[in-house]
Amino acid sequence: MSKETIRLEAIDPIEIYGAANRNLEALCAYYPNLTVAARGSEIHLEGCPEDVESFKTKLTLLIERRKHKTAVTPYDVEDLFDSEAAPDRYAISGNAVIVHSSEGKPIKARNRTQEEMVRAYFENDLIFAVGPAGTGKTYIAIALAVRALKNREIKRIILTRPAVEAGERLGFLPGDLKDKLDPYLQPLYDALGDMIPAKRLQEFMAEGTIQIAPLAYMRGRTLDRACVILDEAQNTNIGQLKMFLTRMGCDAKFIVTGDASQIDLPNKKDSGLLKGIELTKNIKGIKTISFKNEDIVRHPLVAKIVKAFEKHEE
């Protein structure tokens, strides 16, 4: 038999034990032959050496997880014993699997710039991902958000776009406002559908865990413990971009994606994307990832098409 005392330092014990000791009870359930007594910031253990060491390891991982979350729950305890759980869960390498698709296929970065974007996400609270169509900016952003939701690092995903369309006006589209906006937001639905089973996605959206809305709906909100993605940001003016960025609340991650060559505003000079990047470039915690034509991951012809149109515009 082995006896040992663990002292929790620089952390409130209730943050680890949970309300009514639920986290601690969930952890103890995995060690039926281990005697555990918690008194304030001290945990007294008595049992076989293997159980004592294992308990200490899991408790250390739970404390480490608390550093990345608003609060830990019994679900986090379950994850510690899941075969996929790992100490580096919150800081994956650039080319590691981000999340699995709804069909079980691994989704991960497909080139160096996407790998850079993945690393930047874990090192910063706000990232700008800019570059041509087809480079996977939005897809990787949504994959990172879904991963964070599945890992319970955040409590909701919010996806937004400015309601500006290429060559069309919303007023000419049939239906109410939702009917008008849904087709425009379809790319976001498509990406989510790749990563979350349809039924579960509907549940998430019904309960507000995943929200998709036009940019104007963000005004006045404070977005805590959320991963918030602004897509097609080249179609925002500087005021709209400022409004969006200042919605950031506690424990939030913001990702802004856009393509400065596809501005649909009547006056292209009104676009605030590049201006916003320039204004925030020296702020710690903000990172800009620049994609190039060679980073395009769609059909091989897409890169050639983009290059041909750029040459024509020049």
JSON list of N, CA and C in Angstrom, two decimals, residues 102 131 181 242 280:
[
{"chain": "A", "resi": 102, "resn": "SER", "atom": "N", "xyz": [-17.67, 13.88, -40.49]},
{"chain": "A", "resi": 102, "resn": "SER", "atom": "CA", "xyz": [-18.83, 13.11, -40.06]},
{"chain": "A", "resi": 102, "resn": "SER", "atom": "C", "xyz": [-18.78, 11.69, -40.59]},
{"chain": "A", "resi": 131, "resn": "GLY", "atom": "N", "xyz": [-6.18, 35.55, -48.57]},
{"chain": "A", "resi": 131, "resn": "GLY", "atom": "CA", "xyz": [-5.61, 34.96, -49.76]},
{"chain": "A", "resi": 131, "resn": "GLY", "atom": "C", "xyz": [-6.68, 34.56, -50.75]},
{"chain": "A", "resi": 181, "resn": "LEU", "atom": "N", "xyz": [-31.03, 34.98, -46.90]},
{"chain": "A", "resi": 181, "resn": "LEU", "atom": "CA", "xyz": [-29.66, 34.87, -46.43]},
{"chain": "A", "resi": 181, "resn": "LEU", "atom": "C", "xyz": [-29.12, 33.44, -46.48]},
{"chain": "A", "resi": 242, "resn": "LYS", "atom": "N", "xyz": [-14.33, 46.94, -37.29]},
{"chain": "A", "resi": 242, "resn": "LYS", "atom": "CA", "xyz": [-14.10, 47.36, -35.91]},
{"chain": "A", "resi": 242, "resn": "LYS", "atom": "C", "xyz": [-15.22, 46.86, -35.01]},
{"chain": "A", "resi": 280, "resn": "THR", "atom": "N", "xyz": [-3.76, 46.68, -36.89]},
{"chain": "A", "resi": 280, "resn": "THR", "atom": "CA", "xyz": [-3.58, 45.78, -35.73]},
{"chain": "A", "resi": 280, "resn": "THR", "atom": "C", "xyz": [-2.30, 44.95, -35.81]}
]
